Coordinates of N, CA and C in Angstrom, one line a residue:
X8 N -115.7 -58.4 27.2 CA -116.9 -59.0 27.8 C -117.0 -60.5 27.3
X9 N -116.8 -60.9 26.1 CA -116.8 -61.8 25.3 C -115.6 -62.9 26.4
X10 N -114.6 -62.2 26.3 CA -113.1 -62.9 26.7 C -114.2 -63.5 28.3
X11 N -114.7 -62.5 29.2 CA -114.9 -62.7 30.3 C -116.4 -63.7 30.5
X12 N -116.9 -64.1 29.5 CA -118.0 -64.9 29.1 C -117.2 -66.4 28.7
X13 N -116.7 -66.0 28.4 CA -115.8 -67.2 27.6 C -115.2 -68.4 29.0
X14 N -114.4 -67.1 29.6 CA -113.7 -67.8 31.3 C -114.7 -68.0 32.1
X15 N -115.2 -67.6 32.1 CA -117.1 -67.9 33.1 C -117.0 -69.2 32.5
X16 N -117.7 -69.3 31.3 CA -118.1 -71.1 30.6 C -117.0 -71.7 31.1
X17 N -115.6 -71.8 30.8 CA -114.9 -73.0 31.1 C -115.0 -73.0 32.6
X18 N -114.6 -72.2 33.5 CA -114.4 -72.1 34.4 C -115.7 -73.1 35.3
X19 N -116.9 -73.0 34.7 CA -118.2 -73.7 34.9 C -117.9 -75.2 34.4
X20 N -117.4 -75.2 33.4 CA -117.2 -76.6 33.0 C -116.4 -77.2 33.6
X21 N -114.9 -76.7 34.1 CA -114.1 -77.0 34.9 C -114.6 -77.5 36.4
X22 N -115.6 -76.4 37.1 CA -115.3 -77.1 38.2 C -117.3 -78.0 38.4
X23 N -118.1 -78.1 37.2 CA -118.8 -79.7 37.0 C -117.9 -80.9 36.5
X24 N -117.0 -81.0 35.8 CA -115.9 -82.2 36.0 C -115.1 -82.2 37.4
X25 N -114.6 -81.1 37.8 CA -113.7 -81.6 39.2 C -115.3 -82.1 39.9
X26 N -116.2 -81.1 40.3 CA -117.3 -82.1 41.0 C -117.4 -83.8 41.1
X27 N -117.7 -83.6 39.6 CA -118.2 -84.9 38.7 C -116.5 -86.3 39.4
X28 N -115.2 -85.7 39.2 CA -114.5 -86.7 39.7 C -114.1 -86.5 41.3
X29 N -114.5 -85.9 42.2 CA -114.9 -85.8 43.3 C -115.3 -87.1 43.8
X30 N -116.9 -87.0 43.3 CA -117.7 -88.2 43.5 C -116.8 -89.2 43.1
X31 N -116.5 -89.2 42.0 CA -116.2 -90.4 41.5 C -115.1 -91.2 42.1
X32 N -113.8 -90.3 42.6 CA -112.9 -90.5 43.4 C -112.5 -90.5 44.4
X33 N -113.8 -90.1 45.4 CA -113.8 -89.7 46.3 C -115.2 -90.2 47.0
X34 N -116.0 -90.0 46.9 CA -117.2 -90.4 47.6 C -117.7 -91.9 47.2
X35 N -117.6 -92.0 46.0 CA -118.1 -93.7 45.6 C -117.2 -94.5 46.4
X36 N -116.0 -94.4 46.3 CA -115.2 -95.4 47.6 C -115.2 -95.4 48.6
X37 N -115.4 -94.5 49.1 CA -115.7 -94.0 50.6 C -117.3 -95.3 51.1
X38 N -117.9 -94.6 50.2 CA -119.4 -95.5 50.0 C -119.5 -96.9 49.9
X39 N -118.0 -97.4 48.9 CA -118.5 -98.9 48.6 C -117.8 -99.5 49.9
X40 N -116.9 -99.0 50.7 CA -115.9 -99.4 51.6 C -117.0 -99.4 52.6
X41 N -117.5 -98.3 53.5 CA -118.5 -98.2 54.2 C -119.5 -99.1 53.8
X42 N -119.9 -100.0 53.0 CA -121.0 -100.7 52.8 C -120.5 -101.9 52.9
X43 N -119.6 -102.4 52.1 CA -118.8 -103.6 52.6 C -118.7 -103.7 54.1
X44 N -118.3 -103.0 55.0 CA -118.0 -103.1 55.9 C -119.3 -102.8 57.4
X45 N -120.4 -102.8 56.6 CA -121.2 -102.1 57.2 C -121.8 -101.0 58.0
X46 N -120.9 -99.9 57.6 CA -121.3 -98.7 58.4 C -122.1 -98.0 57.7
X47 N -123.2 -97.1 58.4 CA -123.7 -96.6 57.8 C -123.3 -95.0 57.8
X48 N -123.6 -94.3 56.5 CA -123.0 -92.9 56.6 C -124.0 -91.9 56.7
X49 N -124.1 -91.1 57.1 CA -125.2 -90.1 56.9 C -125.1 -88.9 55.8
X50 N -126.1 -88.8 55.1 CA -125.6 -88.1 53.9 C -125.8 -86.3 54.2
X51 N -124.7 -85.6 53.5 CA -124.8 -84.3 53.8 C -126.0 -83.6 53.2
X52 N -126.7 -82.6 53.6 CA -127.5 -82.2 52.9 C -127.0 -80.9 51.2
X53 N -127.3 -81.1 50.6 CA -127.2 -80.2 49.5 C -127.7 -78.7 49.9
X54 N -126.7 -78.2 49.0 CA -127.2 -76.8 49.0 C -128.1 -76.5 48.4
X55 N -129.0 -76.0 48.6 CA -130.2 -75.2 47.8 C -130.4 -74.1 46.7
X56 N -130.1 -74.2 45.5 CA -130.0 -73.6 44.6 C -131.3 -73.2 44.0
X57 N -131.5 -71.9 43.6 CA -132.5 -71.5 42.4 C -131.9 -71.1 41.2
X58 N -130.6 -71.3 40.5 CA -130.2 -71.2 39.6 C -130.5 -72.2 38.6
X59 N -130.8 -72.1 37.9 CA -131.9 -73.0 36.5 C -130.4 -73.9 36.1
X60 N -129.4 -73.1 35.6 CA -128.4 -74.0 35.1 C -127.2 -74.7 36.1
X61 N -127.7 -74.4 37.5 CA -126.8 -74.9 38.4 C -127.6 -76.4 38.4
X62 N -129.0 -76.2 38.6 CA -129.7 -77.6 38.6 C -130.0 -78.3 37.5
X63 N -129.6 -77.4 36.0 CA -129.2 -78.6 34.7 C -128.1 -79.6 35.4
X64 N -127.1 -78.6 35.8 CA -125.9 -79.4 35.6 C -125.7 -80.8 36.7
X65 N -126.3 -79.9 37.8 CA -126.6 -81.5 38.9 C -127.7 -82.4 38.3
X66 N -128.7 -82.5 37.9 CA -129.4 -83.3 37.0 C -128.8 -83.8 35.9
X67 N -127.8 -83.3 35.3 CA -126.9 -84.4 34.5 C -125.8 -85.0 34.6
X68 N -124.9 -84.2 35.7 CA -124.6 -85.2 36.3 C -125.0 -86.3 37.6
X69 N -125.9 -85.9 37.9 CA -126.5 -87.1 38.9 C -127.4 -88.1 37.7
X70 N -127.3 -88.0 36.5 CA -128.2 -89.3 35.4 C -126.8 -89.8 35.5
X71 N -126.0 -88.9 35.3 CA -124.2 -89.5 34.6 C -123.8 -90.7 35.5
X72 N -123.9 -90.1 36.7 CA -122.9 -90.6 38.3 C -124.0 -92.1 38.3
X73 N -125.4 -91.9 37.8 CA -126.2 -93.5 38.0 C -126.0 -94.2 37.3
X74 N -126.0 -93.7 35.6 CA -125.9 -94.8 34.9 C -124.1 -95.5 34.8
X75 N -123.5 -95.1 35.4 CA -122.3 -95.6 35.9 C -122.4 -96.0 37.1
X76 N -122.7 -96.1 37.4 CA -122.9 -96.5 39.2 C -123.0 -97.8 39.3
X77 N -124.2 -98.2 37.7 CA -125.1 -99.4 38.0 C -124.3 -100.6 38.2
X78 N -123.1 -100.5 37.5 CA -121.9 -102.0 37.0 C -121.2 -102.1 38.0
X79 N -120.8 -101.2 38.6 CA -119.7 -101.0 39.5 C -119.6 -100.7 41.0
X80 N -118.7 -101.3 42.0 CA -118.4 -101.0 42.9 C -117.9 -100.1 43.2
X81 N -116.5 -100.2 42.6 CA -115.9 -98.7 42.6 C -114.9 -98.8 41.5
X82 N -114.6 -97.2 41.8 CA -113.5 -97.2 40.2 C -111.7 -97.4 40.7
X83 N -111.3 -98.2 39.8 CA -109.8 -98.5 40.1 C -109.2 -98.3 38.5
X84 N -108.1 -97.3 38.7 CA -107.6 -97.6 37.4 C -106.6 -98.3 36.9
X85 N -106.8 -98.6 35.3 CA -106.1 -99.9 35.4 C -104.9 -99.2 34.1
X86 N -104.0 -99.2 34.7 CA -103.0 -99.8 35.7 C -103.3 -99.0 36.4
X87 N -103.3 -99.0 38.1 CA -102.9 -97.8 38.9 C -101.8 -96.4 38.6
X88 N -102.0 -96.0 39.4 CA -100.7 -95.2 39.6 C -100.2 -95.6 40.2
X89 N -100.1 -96.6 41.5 CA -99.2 -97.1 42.0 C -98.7 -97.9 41.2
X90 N -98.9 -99.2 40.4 CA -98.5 -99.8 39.4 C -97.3 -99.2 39.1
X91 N -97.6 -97.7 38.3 CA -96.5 -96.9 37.6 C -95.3 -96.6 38.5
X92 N -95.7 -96.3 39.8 CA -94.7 -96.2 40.5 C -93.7 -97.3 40.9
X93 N -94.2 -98.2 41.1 CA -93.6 -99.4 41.5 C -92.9 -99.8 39.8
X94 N -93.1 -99.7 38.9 CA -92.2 -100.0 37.4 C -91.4 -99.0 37.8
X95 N -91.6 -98.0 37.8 CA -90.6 -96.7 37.7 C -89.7 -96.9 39.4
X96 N -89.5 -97.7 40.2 CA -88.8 -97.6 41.2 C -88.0 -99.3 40.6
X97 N -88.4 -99.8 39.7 CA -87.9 -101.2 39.6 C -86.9 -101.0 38.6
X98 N -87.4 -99.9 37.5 CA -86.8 -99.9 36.6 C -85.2 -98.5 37.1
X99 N -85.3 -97.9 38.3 CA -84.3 -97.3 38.7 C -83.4 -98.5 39.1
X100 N -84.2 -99.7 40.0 CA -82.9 -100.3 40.8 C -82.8 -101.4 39.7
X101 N -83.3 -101.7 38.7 CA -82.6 -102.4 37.4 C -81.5 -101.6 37.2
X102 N -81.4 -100.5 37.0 CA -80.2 -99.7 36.4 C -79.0 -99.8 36.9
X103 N -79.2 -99.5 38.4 CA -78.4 -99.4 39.4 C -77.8 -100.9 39.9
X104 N -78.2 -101.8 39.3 CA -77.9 -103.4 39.6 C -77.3 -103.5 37.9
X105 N -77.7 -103.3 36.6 CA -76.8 -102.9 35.6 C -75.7 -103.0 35.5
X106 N -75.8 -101.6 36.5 CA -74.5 -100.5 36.3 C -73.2 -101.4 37.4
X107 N -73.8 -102.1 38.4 CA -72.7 -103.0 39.3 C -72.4 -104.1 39.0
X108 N -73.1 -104.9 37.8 CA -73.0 -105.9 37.4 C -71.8 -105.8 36.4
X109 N -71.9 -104.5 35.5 CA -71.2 -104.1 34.1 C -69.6 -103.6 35.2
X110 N -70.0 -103.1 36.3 CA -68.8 -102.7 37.1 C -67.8 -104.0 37.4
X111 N -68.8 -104.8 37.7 CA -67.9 -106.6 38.9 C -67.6 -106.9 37.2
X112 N -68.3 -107.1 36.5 CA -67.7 -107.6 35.2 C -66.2 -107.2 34.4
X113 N -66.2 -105.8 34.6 CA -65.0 -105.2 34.0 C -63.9 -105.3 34.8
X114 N -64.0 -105.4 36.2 CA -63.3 -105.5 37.1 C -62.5 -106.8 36.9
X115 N -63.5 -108.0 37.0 CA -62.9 -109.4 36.7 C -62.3 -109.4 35.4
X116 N -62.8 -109.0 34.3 CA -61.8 -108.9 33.4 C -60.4 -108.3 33.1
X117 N -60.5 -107.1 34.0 CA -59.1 -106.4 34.5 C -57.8 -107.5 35.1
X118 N -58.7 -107.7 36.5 CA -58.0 -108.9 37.1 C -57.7 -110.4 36.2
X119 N -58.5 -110.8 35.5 CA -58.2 -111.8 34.7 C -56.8 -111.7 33.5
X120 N -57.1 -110.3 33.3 CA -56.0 -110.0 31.8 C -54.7 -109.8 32.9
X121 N -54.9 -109.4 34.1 CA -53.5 -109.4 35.1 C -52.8 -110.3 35.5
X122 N -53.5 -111.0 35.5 CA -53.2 -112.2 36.4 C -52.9 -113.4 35.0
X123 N -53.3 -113.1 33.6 CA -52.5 -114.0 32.6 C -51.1 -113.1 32.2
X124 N -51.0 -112.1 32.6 CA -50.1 -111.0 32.3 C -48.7 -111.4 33.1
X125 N -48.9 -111.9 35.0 CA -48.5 -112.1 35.6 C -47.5 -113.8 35.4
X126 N -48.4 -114.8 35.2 CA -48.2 -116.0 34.4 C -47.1 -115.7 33.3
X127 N -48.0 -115.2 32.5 CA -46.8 -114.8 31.3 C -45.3 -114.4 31.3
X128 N -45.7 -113.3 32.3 CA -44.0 -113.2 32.5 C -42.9 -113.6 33.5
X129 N -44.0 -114.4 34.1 CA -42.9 -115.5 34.9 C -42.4 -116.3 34.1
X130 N -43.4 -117.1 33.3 CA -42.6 -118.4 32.2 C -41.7 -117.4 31.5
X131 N -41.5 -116.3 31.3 CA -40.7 -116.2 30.5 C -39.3 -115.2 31.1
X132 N -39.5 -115.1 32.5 CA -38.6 -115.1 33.5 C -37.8 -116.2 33.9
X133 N -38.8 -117.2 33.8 CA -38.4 -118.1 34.2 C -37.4 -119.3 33.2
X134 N -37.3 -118.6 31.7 CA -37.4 -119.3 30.7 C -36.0 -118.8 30.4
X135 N -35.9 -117.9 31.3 CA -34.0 -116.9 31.1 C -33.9 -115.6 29.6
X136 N -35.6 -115.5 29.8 CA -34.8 -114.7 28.5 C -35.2 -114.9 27.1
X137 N -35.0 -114.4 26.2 CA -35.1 -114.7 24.5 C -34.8 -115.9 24.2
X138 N -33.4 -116.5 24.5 CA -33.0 -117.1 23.5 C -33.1 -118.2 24.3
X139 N -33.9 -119.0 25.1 CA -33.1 -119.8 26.6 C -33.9 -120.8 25.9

């Protein structure tokens, strides 16, 4: 019973935070965009609750959702997630530009030590020999 008391609470706690970033991620932008731009939205109606701690928990988070609300447009996080992705796609084709750079380099080096290899043993083809 205890165990099943226990998953009740989180489970409550769990989904007033997903609520809680709902709004936040979801409806506040919706809202600041729609206002910027002039539309107006019409707001859904709430469900009607008589549950004492359903309406603690919307009463604290609706003080929560205002006294954040007051600063701000909307929420962006800094750095994005796009941000991350865009390092993480820069930092693959860094690699991959690395890895052909370190390729053309060894290459030329190859060809370089061949081609004094080639020189070399002409002068000394050309020279008749050891003792010429």
């Amino acid at each position: 019973v205890e165990r099943c008391l226990a998953d009740a609470e989180s489970l409550r706690d769990l989904s007033g935070r997903m609520a809680q970033n709902a709004i936040v991620h979801a409806v506040w932008p919706v809202e600041a965009t729609a206002s910027r731009r002039g539309v107006a939205l019409t707001p859904i109606p709430a469900p009607s609750s008589s549950d004492p701690n359903r309406q603690q928990m919307e009463r604290k988070l609706s003080q929560l959702l205002d006294s954040q609300a007051a600063n701000i447009d909307r929420i962006e996080s800094i750095p994005s997630p796009y941000f991350w992705e865009v390092i993480a796609d820069f930092e693959t084709r860094l690699a991959s530009v690395k890895n052909g750079v370190e390729t053309l380099a060894a290459q030329l080096d190859f060809a370089e030590e061949a081609a004094n290899n080639r020189s070399g043993g002409a002068s000394y083809m050309s020279s008749g020999g050891e003792g010429a």
